[in-house]
Amino acid sequence: MRKTYLYQTKINKTTEANCNQWLEICRTLYNLALEQRISIYKQHGKSISLYQQMSQLPELKQSFPEFKTVGSQCLQDVLQRLDKAFKGFYQRLKERPSKAGFPRFKSKNRYDSFTLKQSGWRLEGRYLYIKNVGRFKLFLSRPIEGDIKTVTIRRTSTGKWFIAFSCDNVPVEKLSDTPAEIGIDVGIKSFCLDSEANQIQNPKHLEKSLKLLRRRQRSLSRKKKGSRRRNKARILVAKAHEKVVNQRKDFLHKVANLYIKAYNTIYVEDLNIKGMIRNRYLSRSIADSSWGMFFNLLSYKAAEAGRTVVKVTPNGTSQICSGCGEKVPKSLSVRVHQCPFCKLVLDRDHNASLNILRLGQSLPALSTERVFA
């Protein structure tokens, strides 16, 4: 299987300066390639392809010697990123023409990573050496397994540096078989409630940090643009957001591991999260809950452990009685399910999780459209 290992790294000032120089060169190439595509389309009514732009790299290096310091595969990756951005734009143009999102030029703080492939680097123990850049000391929290295909150096908004190794042929470590199955209903008040009535509270990390974020963002807005004080204030805002992201990821990893270790088959709802976020009253709470990230974590952890995650249609899971199957309409504010037909009384989310489990078990076969892993 394909897997990415992410490590924080420690570098000296010379290596950091070289990294920033590479990022600036890559950003310049990205903007030049984007400008070229726009100009050619305006003049001739057609765009230039990825391979045509790649073929012009040797000529670019002759005209601008600073591009010679960056590896050729790294420069090719920049053009591949731009091509991927245009493919995404064309796809969105078919789905939502009014909000397609044309690829934008990258400012200094919006290009923060570069990628190396099979050459220009070597790994010796806990140290990574990159040609024309320097040495990176890795904090190896776990060993790297499989064949390394790409190495990505990334700078965060707070000034930290991370290295991601994308590896292929990573051995799968399957867990012991268990016949246990469970349905999970995610929510806002409680993060999730499963079909065995286990409830996990929503930590609401963003909501707890809003007061600090408001104070720091107001301070940032009062600083003069381009000043050193504004940059310091920007870093403080970025650190507050970074802490929220780290807390959220830690919580989601722990919850996903809890279910992957205990159950062989996990049934979840196939939610249209992008559509739900458009609700202006609940958008921030839904985004803070990060259901999509939770489902993605369940997906890759299930693939690694030999488990199965199945998506079921969410229509009616909260309205149908799990005891008798009759429809009991209720608004979102009603948190207790009370069936007038079979007299069943239980938590609304528990009722939904039982319906999710029943729907998942009733599927005739685990089709690829419904299965994560």
XYZ file of C-alpha atoms in Angstrom:
373
model
C 0.000 0.000 0.000
C 1.025 3.671 -0.425
C 1.714 5.599 2.762
C 3.200 8.965 3.736
C 5.440 9.473 6.769
C 5.649 13.014 8.154
C 8.489 14.188 10.406
C 9.472 17.502 11.902
C 13.038 18.529 11.107
C 15.710 20.751 12.604
C 17.923 22.794 10.268
C 20.583 25.489 10.583
C 20.304 29.024 9.232
C 22.219 28.253 6.019
C 19.962 25.325 5.138
C 16.868 27.379 5.983
C 18.064 30.202 3.719
C 18.615 27.709 0.882
C 15.151 26.233 1.422
C 13.562 29.674 1.277
C 15.520 30.404 -1.904
C 14.252 27.181 -3.510
C 10.697 28.043 -2.498
C 11.051 31.504 -4.046
C 12.406 30.040 -7.304
C 9.611 27.471 -7.432
C 7.019 30.178 -6.736
C 8.473 32.330 -9.525
C 8.325 29.415 -11.969
C 4.719 28.676 -10.970
C 3.658 32.273 -11.588
C 5.565 32.467 -14.887
C 3.969 29.240 -16.128
C 0.515 30.462 -15.079
C 1.061 33.800 -16.840
C 2.222 31.951 -19.974
C -0.937 29.829 -20.039
C -3.149 32.884 -19.643
C -1.324 34.875 -22.349
C -1.354 32.051 -24.898
C -5.062 31.439 -24.316
C -5.865 35.143 -24.793
C -3.814 35.357 -28.000
C -4.610 32.018 -29.668
C -7.724 30.738 -27.900
C -6.008 27.554 -26.724
C -3.783 26.611 -23.815
C -0.278 25.186 -23.660
C 0.159 21.643 -22.361
C 2.212 20.418 -19.406
C 4.770 18.650 -21.614
C 5.252 21.731 -23.787
C 6.077 23.773 -20.702
C 8.422 21.061 -19.416
C 10.314 21.063 -22.726
C 11.045 24.770 -22.235
C 12.821 24.290 -18.875
C 16.349 23.842 -20.380
C 15.956 27.111 -22.290
C 14.722 28.834 -19.113
C 17.820 27.653 -17.228
C 20.083 29.094 -19.898
C 18.372 32.483 -19.720
C 18.094 32.557 -15.906
C 21.026 30.719 -14.239
C 19.387 30.795 -10.785
C 17.012 28.044 -11.920
C 20.039 25.726 -12.338
C 20.458 25.541 -8.550
C 17.089 23.758 -8.212
C 16.780 20.120 -9.242
C 15.110 19.429 -12.589
C 12.580 17.022 -11.058
C 11.652 19.685 -8.510
C 10.974 22.195 -11.299
C 8.939 19.598 -13.200
C 6.862 19.018 -10.061
C 6.033 22.759 -9.969
C 4.607 22.549 -13.486
C 2.715 19.375 -12.574
C 1.103 21.228 -9.643
C -0.040 23.980 -11.991
C -1.420 21.420 -14.451
C -3.288 19.718 -11.592
C -4.741 23.099 -10.563
C -6.075 23.645 -14.107
C -7.565 20.138 -14.225
C -9.357 20.850 -10.959
C -10.570 24.175 -12.350
C -12.022 22.516 -15.475
C -13.735 19.875 -13.330
C -15.285 22.511 -11.051
C -16.317 24.493 -14.136
C -18.528 21.563 -15.183
C -20.056 21.173 -11.718
C -20.458 24.808 -10.576
C -19.615 27.360 -13.301
C -20.320 30.325 -11.027
C -17.737 29.219 -8.411
C -15.103 27.358 -10.408
C -12.107 29.112 -8.824
C -9.515 29.957 -11.467
C -5.879 29.105 -10.509
C -4.341 32.087 -8.770
C -0.863 33.574 -8.682
C 1.104 32.590 -5.584
C 2.235 35.331 -3.223
C 5.270 34.905 -0.974
C 3.359 33.252 1.869
C 1.258 30.999 -0.358
C 3.931 28.692 -1.763
C 5.429 26.659 1.062
C 6.686 23.284 -0.234
C 8.825 21.658 -2.900
C 9.120 18.002 -3.897
C 12.045 15.813 -4.904
C 11.658 12.424 -6.526
C 14.350 9.849 -7.268
C 17.485 12.026 -7.337
C 19.120 14.945 -5.547
C 18.789 13.542 -2.024
C 20.051 10.766 0.224
C 18.937 9.473 3.621
C 21.528 8.393 6.180
C 20.020 7.316 9.471
C 18.211 10.292 10.969
C 19.796 12.790 8.557
C 18.548 13.788 5.112
C 20.969 15.441 2.694
C 19.670 17.462 -0.268
C 22.001 18.685 -2.985
C 22.468 22.486 -3.033
C 20.291 22.811 0.093
C 21.916 21.183 3.123
C 21.386 18.728 5.944
C 18.081 18.028 7.721
C 17.982 16.397 11.158
C 14.798 14.308 11.414
C 12.839 13.568 14.563
C 12.114 9.938 13.645
C 9.045 9.183 15.723
C 8.620 5.913 13.768
C 10.670 4.016 11.171
C 10.228 4.620 7.442
C 8.915 1.492 5.690
C 8.573 0.636 2.004
C 10.201 2.270 -1.020
C 10.566 6.057 -0.886
C 9.074 7.593 -4.045
C 8.976 11.308 -3.241
C 10.404 13.629 -0.582
C 8.498 16.850 0.174
C 9.941 19.680 2.294
C 7.246 21.929 3.735
C 7.348 25.184 5.694
C 4.412 25.919 7.995
C 2.920 29.356 8.561
C 4.599 29.424 11.992
C 8.075 28.864 10.523
C 8.442 25.155 11.353
C 9.834 22.714 8.793
C 8.478 19.240 8.045
C 9.548 16.481 5.654
C 7.079 14.017 4.138
C 8.258 10.710 2.661
C 5.728 9.154 0.283
C 6.446 5.399 0.277
C 5.158 2.568 -1.862
C 5.027 -1.174 -1.083
C 4.486 -0.510 2.625
C 3.708 -3.837 4.367
C 0.139 -4.182 5.642
C -0.142 -5.023 9.338
C -3.545 -6.677 9.668
C -5.221 -6.907 13.061
C -6.710 -10.109 14.410
C -10.117 -10.995 12.929
C -13.257 -10.130 14.860
C -16.908 -10.533 13.811
C -17.972 -7.314 15.562
C -19.860 -4.702 13.512
C -21.014 -1.224 14.484
C -22.894 1.775 13.122
C -21.714 5.320 13.871
C -23.790 8.497 13.747
C -21.774 11.722 13.849
C -23.140 14.964 15.230
C -22.364 18.389 16.672
C -23.571 18.193 20.269
C -21.742 14.897 20.698
C -19.072 13.997 18.172
C -20.479 10.521 17.604
C -22.829 7.986 19.136
C -22.617 4.374 17.995
C -25.127 1.525 17.852
C -23.872 0.173 21.200
C -24.836 3.475 22.874
C -21.208 4.579 23.337
C -21.105 8.365 23.196
C -17.992 10.458 22.513
C -18.312 14.103 23.417
C -17.351 16.811 20.947
C -14.275 18.661 22.321
C -15.038 21.773 20.193
C -11.415 22.901 20.025
C -12.104 25.900 17.784
C -14.921 27.186 19.981
C -12.652 27.067 23.038
C -9.969 29.070 21.212
C -12.229 31.736 19.684
C -11.572 34.279 22.422
C -7.794 34.041 21.944
C -8.146 34.081 18.149
C -10.347 37.193 18.201
C -7.863 39.056 20.374
C -4.861 38.138 18.229
C -6.626 38.800 14.928
C -7.733 42.248 16.103
C -4.158 42.999 17.099
C -2.985 41.844 13.654
C -5.496 44.074 11.859
C -4.120 47.169 13.640
C -0.520 46.571 12.541
C 0.940 48.358 9.521
C 1.293 46.105 6.474
C 4.865 45.088 5.764
C 6.090 45.939 9.272
C 7.982 43.566 11.582
C 5.290 43.922 14.240
C 2.648 42.780 11.767
C 4.727 39.715 10.949
C 5.046 38.886 14.655
C 1.293 39.310 15.099
C 0.678 37.084 12.044
C 2.809 34.324 13.562
C 0.832 34.513 16.829
C -2.428 34.067 14.891
C -0.921 31.171 12.938
C 0.238 29.490 16.164
C -3.276 29.696 17.610
C -4.737 28.083 14.474
C -1.939 25.482 14.441
C -2.741 24.442 18.000
C -6.418 23.961 17.123
C -5.478 21.830 14.090
C -3.097 19.684 16.147
C -5.660 19.168 18.910
C -8.307 18.203 16.372
C -6.051 15.730 14.548
C -4.958 14.126 17.816
C -8.581 13.642 18.904
C -9.695 12.219 15.537
C -6.769 9.790 15.364
C -7.595 8.464 18.832
C -11.294 7.981 18.027
C -10.527 6.291 14.698
C -8.018 3.942 16.345
C -10.593 3.061 19.007
C -13.102 1.797 16.442
C -10.574 0.203 14.062
C -9.099 -1.958 16.845
C -12.476 -3.127 18.176
C -14.645 -3.698 15.084
C -14.214 -5.524 11.782
C -16.919 -3.645 9.849
C -17.841 -0.031 10.539
C -20.913 1.583 8.972
C -21.076 5.376 8.592
C -23.322 7.828 6.772
C -22.485 9.007 3.243
C -22.893 12.683 4.144
C -22.760 15.614 1.729
C -20.562 17.657 4.051
C -19.863 20.413 1.509
C -23.596 21.008 1.145
C -24.148 20.992 4.917
C -21.420 23.612 5.488
C -23.442 26.092 3.413
C -25.803 26.387 6.394
C -24.549 29.664 7.848
C -25.863 28.829 11.335
C -24.049 25.501 11.631
C -21.099 25.888 9.246
C -18.494 26.682 11.895
C -19.643 23.886 14.195
C -19.645 21.358 11.319
C -16.181 22.460 10.192
C -14.887 22.231 13.780
C -16.236 18.679 14.086
C -14.276 17.603 10.962
C -16.435 14.621 10.006
C -14.760 14.395 6.605
C -11.296 14.087 8.149
C -12.634 11.463 10.559
C -14.020 9.382 7.675
C -10.715 9.712 5.796
C -8.781 8.533 8.852
C -11.125 5.577 9.253
C -10.584 4.800 5.585
C -6.798 4.578 5.530
C -6.555 2.950 8.968
C -9.067 0.303 7.874
C -7.063 -0.394 4.705
C -3.911 -0.792 6.772
C -5.530 -3.065 9.380
C -7.625 -5.212 7.052
C -10.921 -3.745 8.282
C -13.898 -2.486 6.262
C -15.642 0.893 6.373
C -18.990 1.058 4.564
C -20.988 4.177 3.649
C -24.780 4.001 3.766
C -27.434 6.417 2.532
C -28.243 8.895 5.334
C -31.813 9.587 4.189
C -34.268 8.982 7.023
C -31.849 7.510 9.544
C -32.962 10.035 12.198
C -36.664 9.906 11.292
C -37.261 6.140 11.054
C -37.816 4.163 14.249
C -35.132 1.517 14.725
C -37.607 -0.654 16.668
C -40.583 -0.965 14.307
C -39.443 0.762 11.100
C -42.211 3.400 11.128
C -41.401 6.988 10.193
C -41.502 9.410 13.139
C -40.927 12.995 11.862
C -38.992 15.292 14.180
C -37.121 18.581 13.875
C -33.414 18.991 14.577
C -34.150 20.523 17.985
C -35.846 17.319 19.193
C -33.041 15.224 20.684
C -35.085 12.273 21.989
C -36.744 9.709 19.738
C -40.228 8.748 20.982
C -42.111 6.290 18.792
C -45.925 6.441 19.122
C -46.236 3.022 17.442
C -43.923 0.742 19.446
C -43.351 3.123 22.414
C -39.555 3.050 21.934
C -37.778 5.922 23.686
C -34.055 6.550 23.217
C -31.559 9.199 22.178
C -32.078 10.537 18.660
C -28.464 9.821 17.629
C -28.567 6.308 19.118
C -31.665 5.592 17.063
C -29.882 6.872 13.939
C -26.804 4.708 14.589
C -29.017 1.603 14.934
C -30.611 2.432 11.578
C -27.165 2.925 10.030
C -26.095 -0.507 11.291
C -29.287 -2.120 9.969
C -28.943 -0.448 6.567
C -25.314 -1.494 6.277
C -26.025 -5.107 7.187
C -28.901 -5.233 4.694
C -26.651 -4.378 1.727
C -26.501 -7.398 -0.634
C -22.784 -6.905 -1.310
C -20.074 -4.426 -0.406
C -19.871 -2.521 -3.683
C -16.961 -0.234 -4.458
C -19.288 2.776 -4.373
C -20.043 2.232 -0.693
C -16.772 0.884 0.645
C -13.860 3.004 1.833
C -11.429 0.155 2.322
